[in-house]
């Protein structure tokens, strides 16, 4: 006798085009067979399937299904149970089969394993094991809706490499190492039962596996349900949701409960919308938690694998549930997920916040029963990822606090305890707001918590005040809100004022660091440096006052932050003083790495030290610093997971590529430049355009830089053209509106590349485009904002204008080029930026050589030679061999012209020596394409010397006569 399902089971038909045609809310007949095999006679037993099956059977019974429970069945009895079930289901509307126990897959068939199976069963699998495909096919002939849930493959009970014969005479096939397999895809066809009776309308099938095909499912701890069974029990009865959504909830529930180690698989082909029962009642805290939990699970299903891996890694590292981190991402919004660098930083901060919050809640047990009840519910909501429900419950707890205020004054002995209790309620609410990225409300509640205890508990008052300051600083950082940053600075100062004057505890150091970093965040958005200087001063003073026996991590963290502030100041300057100071501070901080267990912090300070050294090496031409920087980047990469901290890894890899490129410029060979290109390409594998468009564009710019350096050493324009293409791709994402300074940097690089292409092609229009790109860059890279970069840009503009003038451009281009070079020099003084100064001196030599060549001016050539000699003072052969060779070539050509015009044999001899030295470097670099060119130059010198000698002999003969 079949029972009617007590809850309404709806089937909603979908018409062509996906529009809803009609809904049926009739009470339908449902049957279920629930199987649990635990007590295996010859194979490893399983602890939980019998209990799982019993619980699932109870659930289906409550839902109104006619259920049968089958436990520990051998092959004969299991086959009989399945046969009976198929017969009983013939007149039902919905049939559910749930199986928990051992299961295997071979040859595309999934087999349930009876409790009497042994190794010999594999030689006659169709008789000794139970294939699922035949049962499913039979059920589909008679039942409109078939649901099969296999909680099998908990581990493979047979030896590795075992072979299976479906029948004794069949060829053996390999058994999958673990897991089940999805059924093969087949075309749809209408099935008819035996006897010629008309087939019922087949509305589809739902197949659910506890784990992905080929993966093992977890059995769960003894006495507990398997993760899949627990998820079924929690969500299968979810009313008001389409069944496909219910299965998605179950899948994501298992994923969360197993920390990502198990993800169920499902395949639904329902042609009508299936729902179990009416929607859950919306009233009550537990209902709110349950509803938000289910919405969270559906939201998680849309999150990509890369973001999931980041959440998994951060949750595991901090020892916090993934649920709350996913809920935080959902509250933050999808746009933040697109930037992995921000996502990683956010996850790190929120995971630590959640860890601290959970620990504090365990430490404080409220005495008021209602607050205790609401506090427990709020923590449950938090662990379930139901942040909105947690906020609502905390709101009720706060209302309860307000009710209790009047009684506090009448109970003097309990005031302090109650005040702490009230403060804890506000703090819990604040923590939940912070996880939801509502930092402003979090700050407000921390402030209320502070108000509760400021007269009775000094320690907690300072903690809440610092938490309020941190929330305000976070709001200021994420929203670029100067007002919130000012309030954060005030709160940190007040917290420090409330500490004893001689306090030098870790809390004091944390408050000082928080104050400094709030100032740093504000200073980053200001054109002046006063706020950044204040930040640096506070960090310096804090480091100096740390106790000698204090925790090493505090010293390392403060030193790392001070190095960051100093590096930022140094980047804005056009000298090296701040960068050298940053180097010293970061070296001292990193010396503490051996005393610190926080690998992430060690990697961060190592990367920052490498960056400071790299920038110093680039400005001063110090190859030793660049080599050390590359080693430091490699060291930071060695302790940073590419999978768990992808954005940090990409940043470090990018820095390594920059260092390799700078080193490549200092060598005659191309190995390091090629290595730099390869390193940039690895970064591009992570920074894909669809996932991280801005980082992808920055990587395209960096690849172009490395290609440009290689192109300078080749005779063709192919590498230049590749660099141009990469830069134009970068500009599609790095727009002036989105990132003006980065846009200006790409425009400058484009101008440099176009100038070189124009010179090699002798194409004036390309040179004009180069000048335009460089002038575009100047609109954002102004002297006030970035003086050092502005000087480099003026030098590059001068070079482009000179190339344009020599190609027949407007006459004024010569004067404009000279003005640009002269403007660059004050920002590139020899003591501050020796290599950039040397480049500009070389380019001034080029300008005067070009002007002198037009009129045969001896004075002009002598002026050019003077600039080349100045360039060679810093562009030495040891430091920059190819730049030195180029300057020697330029000097040799100029001396040749001087020797001809003077005339001067010593000048020609020096010219020949310079050209020979230059040729030797190009030979070492393997650039044989210049051999005939140098031969021609040297031949000209020999001819000029011969002409001078002949002229002198003629003059001598004339004088003798």
Coordinates of N, CA and C in Angstrom, one line a residue, residues 188-391:
X188 N 18.2 10.2 -26.1 CA 17.0 10.0 -25.4 C 16.1 9.1 -26.2
X189 N 15.4 8.2 -25.6 CA 14.3 7.4 -26.3 C 13.2 7.0 -25.3
X190 N 12.1 6.9 -25.8 CA 11.0 6.5 -25.0 C 11.0 5.0 -24.7
X191 N 10.9 4.6 -23.4 CA 11.0 3.2 -23.0 C 9.6 2.7 -22.8
X192 N 9.4 1.5 -23.2 CA 8.1 0.8 -23.0 C 8.2 -0.4 -22.2
X193 N 7.4 -0.6 -21.2 CA 7.5 -1.8 -20.4 C 7.1 -3.1 -21.1
X194 N 7.5 -4.2 -20.6 CA 7.1 -5.5 -21.2 C 5.6 -5.6 -21.2
X195 N 5.1 -6.4 -22.2 CA 3.7 -6.7 -22.2 C 2.9 -5.7 -23.1
X196 N 3.6 -4.7 -23.7 CA 3.0 -3.8 -24.6 C 2.1 -2.7 -23.9
X197 N 2.2 -2.6 -22.6 CA 1.5 -1.6 -21.9 C 2.1 -0.2 -22.3
X198 N 1.3 0.8 -22.3 CA 1.9 2.1 -22.6 C 2.9 2.6 -21.5
X199 N 4.0 3.1 -21.9 CA 5.0 3.6 -20.9 C 4.5 4.9 -20.2
X200 N 4.8 5.0 -19.0 CA 4.5 6.3 -18.3 C 5.4 7.4 -18.9
X201 N 4.9 8.6 -18.8 CA 5.8 9.7 -19.3 C 7.0 9.8 -18.4
X202 N 8.2 9.6 -19.1 CA 9.5 9.7 -18.4 C 9.9 11.1 -18.2
X203 N 10.0 11.5 -17.0 CA 10.3 13.0 -16.7 C 11.8 13.2 -16.4
X204 N 12.6 12.1 -16.4 CA 14.0 12.3 -16.2 C 14.6 11.5 -15.0
X205 N 15.9 11.7 -14.8 CA 16.6 11.0 -13.8 C 17.6 11.9 -13.1
X206 N 17.8 11.6 -11.8 CA 18.9 12.3 -11.1 C 19.9 11.3 -10.6
X207 N 21.1 11.4 -11.0 CA 22.2 10.6 -10.5 C 23.1 11.4 -9.5
X208 N 23.3 10.9 -8.3 CA 24.2 11.6 -7.4 C 25.3 10.7 -6.9
X209 N 26.5 11.1 -7.0 CA 27.7 10.3 -6.4 C 28.2 11.1 -5.2
X210 N 28.6 10.4 -4.2 CA 29.2 11.1 -3.0 C 30.5 11.8 -3.3
X211 N 31.2 11.4 -4.4 CA 32.4 12.1 -4.8 C 32.5 12.1 -6.3
X212 N 33.4 13.0 -6.8 CA 33.5 13.1 -8.2 C 34.0 11.8 -8.8
X213 N 33.6 11.5 -10.1 CA 34.0 10.3 -10.7 C 35.5 10.1 -10.6
X214 N 35.9 8.9 -10.2 CA 37.3 8.6 -10.0 C 37.9 9.0 -8.7
X215 N 37.1 9.6 -7.8 CA 37.6 10.1 -6.5 C 37.0 9.3 -5.4
X216 N 37.7 9.1 -4.3 CA 37.2 8.3 -3.2 C 36.3 9.2 -2.3
X217 N 35.3 8.7 -1.7 CA 34.4 9.4 -0.7 C 34.9 9.1 0.7
X218 N 34.7 10.0 1.6 CA 35.1 9.8 3.0 C 34.0 9.1 3.7
X219 N 34.4 8.1 4.6 CA 33.4 7.4 5.4 C 32.9 8.2 6.6
X220 N 33.8 9.1 7.1 CA 33.5 9.9 8.3 C 34.0 9.1 9.5
X221 N 34.1 9.9 10.6 CA 34.6 9.3 11.9 C 33.6 8.2 12.4
X222 N 34.1 7.2 13.1 CA 33.2 6.2 13.6 C 32.1 6.8 14.5
X223 N 30.9 6.4 14.4 CA 29.8 7.0 15.1 C 29.2 8.3 14.6
X224 N 29.8 8.7 13.5 CA 29.2 9.9 12.8 C 28.7 9.5 11.4
X225 N 28.0 10.4 10.8 CA 27.5 10.1 9.4 C 28.6 10.5 8.5
X226 N 28.6 9.8 7.3 CA 29.5 10.2 6.2 C 29.2 11.6 5.8
X227 N 30.2 12.4 5.3 CA 29.9 13.7 4.8 C 28.7 13.8 3.9
X228 N 28.6 12.8 3.0 CA 27.5 12.9 2.0 C 26.1 12.6 2.7
X229 N 26.1 11.7 3.6 CA 24.9 11.4 4.3 C 24.5 12.6 5.1
X230 N 25.4 13.1 5.8 CA 25.1 14.3 6.7 C 24.5 15.4 5.9
X231 N 25.1 15.7 4.7 CA 24.6 16.7 3.8 C 23.2 16.4 3.3
X232 N 22.9 15.2 3.0 CA 21.6 14.7 2.6 C 20.6 15.0 3.7
X233 N 20.9 14.6 4.9 CA 20.0 14.8 6.0 C 19.8 16.3 6.3
X234 N 20.7 17.1 6.0 CA 20.6 18.5 6.3 C 19.7 19.2 5.2
X235 N 19.8 18.8 3.9 CA 19.3 19.7 2.9 C 18.2 18.9 2.0
X236 N 18.2 17.6 2.0 CA 17.2 16.9 1.1 C 15.8 17.4 1.3
X237 N 15.5 17.8 2.5 CA 14.1 18.2 2.8 C 13.9 19.7 2.6
X238 N 14.8 20.4 1.9 CA 14.7 21.8 1.7 C 13.5 22.1 0.9
X239 N 12.4 22.6 1.4 CA 11.2 22.9 0.7 C 11.4 24.2 -0.1
X240 N 10.7 24.4 -1.2 CA 10.7 25.6 -1.9 C 11.8 25.8 -2.9
X241 N 12.7 24.8 -2.9 CA 13.9 24.9 -3.9 C 13.7 23.8 -5.0
X242 N 14.1 24.1 -6.2 CA 14.1 23.1 -7.2 C 15.1 22.0 -6.8
X243 N 14.8 20.8 -7.2 CA 15.7 19.7 -6.8 C 17.1 19.8 -7.2
X244 N 17.3 20.4 -8.4 CA 18.7 20.6 -8.9 C 19.5 21.5 -7.9
X245 N 18.8 22.5 -7.4 CA 19.4 23.4 -6.4 C 19.7 22.7 -5.1
X246 N 18.8 21.8 -4.7 CA 19.0 21.0 -3.5 C 20.2 20.1 -3.6
X247 N 20.4 19.5 -4.8 CA 21.6 18.7 -5.0 C 22.9 19.5 -5.0
X248 N 22.8 20.8 -5.5 CA 23.9 21.7 -5.5 C 24.3 22.0 -4.0
X249 N 23.2 22.3 -3.2 CA 23.5 22.5 -1.8 C 24.2 21.4 -1.1
X250 N 23.7 20.2 -1.4 CA 24.3 19.0 -0.8 C 25.8 18.9 -1.3
X251 N 26.1 19.1 -2.5 CA 27.4 19.0 -3.0 C 28.3 20.0 -2.3
X252 N 27.9 21.3 -2.2 CA 28.7 22.3 -1.6 C 28.8 22.1 -0.1
X253 N 27.8 21.6 0.5 CA 27.9 21.2 2.0 C 29.0 20.2 2.2
X254 N 29.1 19.2 1.4 CA 30.1 18.2 1.5 C 31.5 18.9 1.3
X255 N 31.6 19.7 0.3 CA 32.8 20.4 0.0 C 33.3 21.2 1.2
X256 N 32.4 21.9 1.8 CA 32.8 22.7 3.0 C 33.1 21.9 4.2
X257 N 32.3 20.9 4.4 CA 32.5 20.0 5.6 C 33.8 19.2 5.5
X258 N 34.3 18.9 4.3 CA 35.5 18.2 4.2 C 36.7 19.0 3.9
X259 N 36.6 20.4 4.0 CA 37.7 21.3 3.7 C 38.2 21.2 2.2
X260 N 37.2 20.9 1.3 CA 37.6 20.8 -0.1 C 38.2 19.4 -0.5
X261 N 38.2 18.5 0.4 CA 38.8 17.2 0.0 C 37.8 16.3 -0.7
X262 N 36.5 16.6 -0.7 CA 35.5 15.8 -1.3 C 34.5 16.7 -1.9
X263 N 34.2 16.5 -3.2 CA 33.1 17.2 -3.9 C 32.2 16.2 -4.6
X264 N 31.0 16.1 -4.2 CA 30.0 15.2 -4.9 C 29.8 15.6 -6.4
X265 N 29.3 14.6 -7.1 CA 29.0 14.7 -8.5 C 27.5 14.5 -8.7
X266 N 26.9 15.2 -9.6 CA 25.5 14.9 -9.9 C 25.2 15.1 -11.4
X267 N 24.2 14.5 -11.9 CA 23.7 14.7 -13.2 C 22.2 14.6 -13.2
X268 N 21.6 15.7 -13.6 CA 20.1 15.8 -13.6 C 19.7 16.0 -15.0
X269 N 18.6 15.2 -15.3 CA 18.0 15.4 -16.7 C 16.5 15.5 -16.5
X270 N 16.1 16.2 -15.5 CA 14.6 16.4 -15.3 C 14.0 17.3 -16.3
X271 N 12.9 16.9 -16.9 CA 12.2 17.7 -17.8 C 11.1 18.6 -17.2
X272 N 11.0 18.4 -15.9 CA 10.1 19.2 -15.2 C 10.8 19.6 -13.9
X273 N 10.4 20.7 -13.3 CA 11.0 21.2 -12.1 C 10.4 20.4 -10.9
X274 N 11.3 19.8 -10.1 CA 11.0 18.9 -9.0 C 11.3 19.6 -7.7
X275 N 10.3 19.7 -6.8 CA 10.5 20.3 -5.5 C 9.9 19.3 -4.4
X276 N 10.6 19.2 -3.3 CA 10.2 18.4 -2.2 C 9.5 19.4 -1.2
X277 N 8.2 19.4 -1.2 CA 7.5 20.1 -0.1 C 7.5 21.6 -0.3
X278 N 6.7 22.3 0.6 CA 6.6 23.7 0.6 C 7.8 24.4 1.2
X279 N 7.9 25.7 1.0 CA 9.0 26.4 1.5 C 9.0 26.4 3.0
X280 N 10.2 26.4 3.6 CA 10.4 26.4 5.0 C 9.8 27.7 5.6
X281 N 9.3 27.6 6.8 CA 8.8 28.8 7.5 C 10.0 29.8 7.7
X282 N 9.7 31.1 7.5 CA 10.8 32.1 7.5 C 11.0 32.6 8.9
X283 N 10.2 32.3 9.9 CA 10.3 32.9 11.2 C 11.3 32.1 12.0
X284 N 12.0 32.8 13.0 CA 12.9 32.2 13.9 C 14.3 32.3 13.5
X285 N 15.2 32.3 14.5 CA 16.6 32.5 14.2 C 17.2 31.3 13.5
X286 N 16.8 30.1 13.9 CA 17.3 28.9 13.3 C 16.9 28.8 11.8
X287 N 15.7 29.2 11.5 CA 15.2 29.2 10.1 C 16.0 30.2 9.3
X288 N 16.3 31.3 9.9 CA 17.0 32.4 9.2 C 18.4 31.9 8.9
X289 N 19.1 31.2 9.9 CA 20.4 30.6 9.6 C 20.4 29.6 8.5
X290 N 19.4 28.7 8.6 CA 19.2 27.6 7.6 C 19.0 28.2 6.2
X291 N 18.2 29.2 6.1 CA 17.9 29.8 4.8 C 19.1 30.5 4.2
X292 N 19.8 31.3 5.1 CA 21.0 32.0 4.6 C 22.1 31.0 4.2
X293 N 22.2 29.9 5.0 CA 23.2 28.9 4.7 C 22.9 28.3 3.3
X294 N 21.7 28.0 3.0 CA 21.4 27.4 1.7 C 21.6 28.4 0.5
X295 N 21.4 29.7 0.8 CA 21.7 30.7 -0.3 C 23.2 30.8 -0.5
X296 N 24.0 30.7 0.7 CA 25.4 30.7 0.6 C 25.9 29.5 -0.3
X297 N 25.4 28.3 0.0 CA 25.8 27.2 -0.8 C 25.6 27.3 -2.3
X298 N 24.5 27.9 -2.6 CA 24.2 28.1 -4.0 C 25.1 29.2 -4.6
X299 N 25.5 30.2 -3.8 CA 26.4 31.2 -4.3 C 27.8 30.6 -4.5
X300 N 28.2 29.7 -3.6 CA 29.6 29.1 -3.7 C 29.7 28.3 -5.0
X301 N 28.6 27.7 -5.5 CA 28.7 26.9 -6.7 C 29.1 27.7 -7.9
X302 N 29.0 29.1 -7.8 CA 29.4 29.9 -9.0 C 30.8 30.4 -8.9
X303 N 31.5 30.1 -7.8 CA 32.9 30.6 -7.6 C 33.9 29.7 -8.3
X304 N 34.8 30.3 -9.0 CA 35.8 29.6 -9.8 C 36.8 28.8 -8.9
X305 N 37.5 27.8 -9.6 CA 38.4 26.9 -8.9 C 39.6 27.7 -8.3
X306 N 40.1 28.7 -9.0 CA 41.3 29.4 -8.5 C 40.9 30.1 -7.2
X307 N 39.7 30.8 -7.1 CA 39.3 31.5 -5.9 C 39.1 30.4 -4.8
X308 N 38.5 29.3 -5.2 CA 38.3 28.3 -4.1 C 39.6 27.8 -3.5
X309 N 40.6 27.6 -4.4 CA 41.9 27.2 -3.8 C 42.5 28.2 -2.9
X310 N 42.3 29.5 -3.2 CA 42.8 30.5 -2.3 C 42.1 30.5 -0.9
X311 N 40.7 30.3 -1.0 CA 40.0 30.2 0.3 C 40.4 29.0 1.1
X312 N 40.5 27.9 0.4 CA 40.9 26.6 1.1 C 42.2 26.8 1.8
X313 N 43.2 27.4 1.1 CA 44.5 27.5 1.6 C 44.5 28.5 2.8
X314 N 43.8 29.6 2.7 CA 43.8 30.5 3.8 C 43.0 29.9 5.0
X315 N 41.9 29.3 4.8 CA 41.2 28.7 5.9 C 42.0 27.6 6.6
X316 N 42.7 26.8 5.8 CA 43.5 25.7 6.5 C 44.7 26.3 7.3
X317 N 45.3 27.4 6.7 CA 46.4 28.0 7.4 C 46.0 28.6 8.7
X318 N 44.9 29.3 8.7 CA 44.4 30.0 9.9 C 43.6 29.0 10.9
X319 N 43.2 27.8 10.4 CA 42.5 26.9 11.2 C 41.1 27.5 11.5
X320 N 40.4 28.1 10.4 CA 39.1 28.6 10.6 C 38.2 27.9 9.5
X321 N 36.9 27.9 9.7 CA 36.0 27.3 8.7 C 36.0 28.1 7.4
X322 N 35.9 27.4 6.3 CA 35.8 28.0 5.0 C 34.5 28.8 4.8
X323 N 33.5 28.2 5.5 CA 32.1 28.8 5.4 C 32.1 30.3 5.5
X324 N 32.7 30.8 6.6 CA 32.6 32.2 6.9 C 33.4 33.0 5.9
X325 N 34.5 32.4 5.4 CA 35.3 33.2 4.4 C 34.5 33.3 3.1
X326 N 33.8 32.2 2.7 CA 33.0 32.3 1.5 C 31.9 33.3 1.7
X327 N 31.3 33.3 2.9 CA 30.2 34.3 3.2 C 30.8 35.7 3.1
X328 N 32.0 35.9 3.6 CA 32.6 37.2 3.5 C 32.8 37.6 2.0
X329 N 33.2 36.7 1.2 CA 33.4 37.0 -0.2 C 32.0 37.4 -0.9
X330 N 31.0 36.6 -0.5 CA 29.7 36.9 -1.0 C 29.2 38.3 -0.6
X331 N 29.5 38.7 0.7 CA 29.1 40.0 1.1 C 29.9 41.1 0.5
X332 N 31.2 40.8 0.2 CA 32.1 41.8 -0.5 C 31.6 42.1 -1.9
X333 N 31.1 41.0 -2.6 CA 30.7 41.3 -4.0 C 31.6 40.6 -5.0
X334 N 31.1 40.3 -6.1 CA 31.9 39.5 -7.1 C 33.0 40.4 -7.7
X335 N 32.9 41.7 -7.7 CA 34.0 42.5 -8.3 C 35.3 42.4 -7.6
X336 N 35.3 42.1 -6.3 CA 36.6 42.0 -5.6 C 37.3 40.7 -5.9
X337 N 36.5 39.7 -6.3 CA 37.1 38.4 -6.6 C 38.0 38.5 -7.9
X338 N 37.8 39.4 -8.7 CA 38.5 39.5 -10.0 C 40.0 39.9 -9.8
X339 N 40.3 40.5 -8.6 CA 41.7 40.9 -8.4 C 42.3 39.9 -7.4
X340 N 43.1 38.9 -7.8 CA 43.6 37.9 -6.8 C 44.5 38.5 -5.8
X341 N 45.2 39.6 -6.1 CA 46.1 40.3 -5.1 C 45.3 40.8 -3.9
X342 N 44.2 41.5 -4.3 CA 43.3 42.0 -3.2 C 42.6 40.9 -2.5
X343 N 42.2 39.9 -3.3 CA 41.5 38.8 -2.7 C 42.4 38.1 -1.7
X344 N 43.7 37.8 -2.0 CA 44.6 37.1 -1.1 C 44.8 38.0 0.2
X345 N 45.0 39.3 0.0 CA 45.2 40.1 1.2 C 43.9 40.1 2.1
X346 N 42.8 40.2 1.4 CA 41.5 40.2 2.2 C 41.3 38.9 2.9
X347 N 41.5 37.8 2.2 CA 41.4 36.5 2.9 C 42.3 36.4 4.1
X348 N 43.5 36.8 3.9 CA 44.5 36.7 5.0 C 44.0 37.5 6.2
X349 N 43.6 38.7 6.0 CA 43.2 39.6 7.1 C 41.9 39.0 7.7
X350 N 41.0 38.6 6.9 CA 39.7 38.2 7.5 C 39.8 36.8 8.2
X351 N 40.7 36.0 7.7 CA 40.9 34.7 8.3 C 41.6 34.9 9.7
X352 N 42.5 35.8 9.8 CA 43.1 36.1 11.1 C 42.1 36.7 12.0
X353 N 41.3 37.6 11.5 CA 40.3 38.3 12.3 C 39.3 37.2 12.9
X354 N 38.9 36.3 12.0 CA 37.9 35.3 12.4 C 38.6 34.3 13.4
X355 N 39.8 34.0 13.2 CA 40.5 33.1 14.2 C 40.5 33.8 15.6
X356 N 40.9 35.0 15.6 CA 40.9 35.8 16.9 C 39.6 35.9 17.5
X357 N 38.6 36.1 16.7 CA 37.2 36.3 17.2 C 36.7 35.0 17.8
X358 N 36.9 33.9 17.2 CA 36.4 32.6 17.7 C 37.1 32.3 19.0
X359 N 38.4 32.6 19.1 CA 39.1 32.3 20.3 C 38.6 33.2 21.5
X360 N 38.3 34.4 21.2 CA 37.8 35.3 22.2 C 36.4 34.8 22.7
X361 N 35.6 34.4 21.8 CA 34.3 33.9 22.2 C 34.3 32.7 23.1
X362 N 35.3 31.8 22.8 CA 35.4 30.7 23.7 C 35.9 31.0 25.1
X363 N 36.6 32.2 25.2 CA 37.2 32.6 26.5 C 36.1 33.3 27.4
X364 N 35.1 33.8 26.8 CA 34.1 34.5 27.6 C 32.7 33.9 27.6
X365 N 32.3 33.4 28.7 CA 30.9 32.8 28.8 C 30.0 33.7 29.5
X366 N 28.9 34.2 28.8 CA 28.0 35.2 29.4 C 27.2 34.5 30.5
X367 N 26.8 35.3 31.5 CA 26.0 34.8 32.6 C 24.5 34.9 32.3
X368 N 24.0 35.8 31.5 CA 22.6 36.0 31.2 C 22.2 34.9 30.2
X369 N 21.2 34.1 30.6 CA 20.8 32.9 29.7 C 20.4 33.3 28.3
X370 N 19.6 34.4 28.2 CA 19.2 34.9 26.9 C 20.4 35.3 26.0
X371 N 21.3 36.0 26.6 CA 22.5 36.4 25.9 C 23.3 35.2 25.5
X372 N 23.4 34.3 26.4 CA 24.1 33.0 26.1 C 23.5 32.3 25.0
X373 N 22.1 32.2 25.0 CA 21.4 31.5 23.9 C 21.7 32.2 22.6
X374 N 21.5 33.6 22.6 CA 21.7 34.3 21.3 C 23.1 34.3 20.9
X375 N 24.1 34.3 21.8 CA 25.5 34.2 21.5 C 25.8 32.9 20.8
X376 N 25.2 31.8 21.3 CA 25.4 30.5 20.7 C 24.9 30.4 19.3
X377 N 23.7 31.0 19.1 CA 23.1 31.0 17.8 C 23.9 31.9 16.8
X378 N 24.4 33.0 17.3 CA 25.2 33.9 16.5 C 26.5 33.1 16.0
X379 N 27.1 32.4 17.0 CA 28.3 31.7 16.6 C 28.0 30.5 15.6
X380 N 26.9 29.9 15.8 CA 26.4 28.9 14.8 C 26.2 29.5 13.4
X381 N 25.6 30.6 13.4 CA 25.4 31.3 12.1 C 26.7 31.7 11.5
X382 N 27.6 32.1 12.3 CA 28.9 32.5 11.8 C 29.6 31.3 11.2
X383 N 29.6 30.2 11.8 CA 30.3 29.0 11.3 C 29.6 28.4 10.1
X384 N 28.3 28.7 10.0 CA 27.5 28.3 8.8 C 27.6 29.3 7.7
X385 N 28.3 30.4 7.9 CA 28.5 31.4 6.9 C 27.2 32.2 6.7
X386 N 26.3 32.2 7.7 CA 25.1 33.0 7.6 C 25.4 34.4 8.3
X387 N 26.1 35.3 7.6 CA 26.5 36.5 8.2 C 25.3 37.4 8.5
X388 N 24.4 37.5 7.6 CA 23.2 38.4 7.8 C 22.4 37.9 9.0
X389 N 22.2 36.6 9.1 CA 21.5 36.0 10.3 C 22.3 36.3 11.6
X390 N 23.6 36.2 11.5 CA 24.5 36.5 12.7 C 24.3 38.0 13.1
X391 N 24.3 38.9 12.1 CA 24.1 40.3 12.4 C 22.7 40.5 13.0

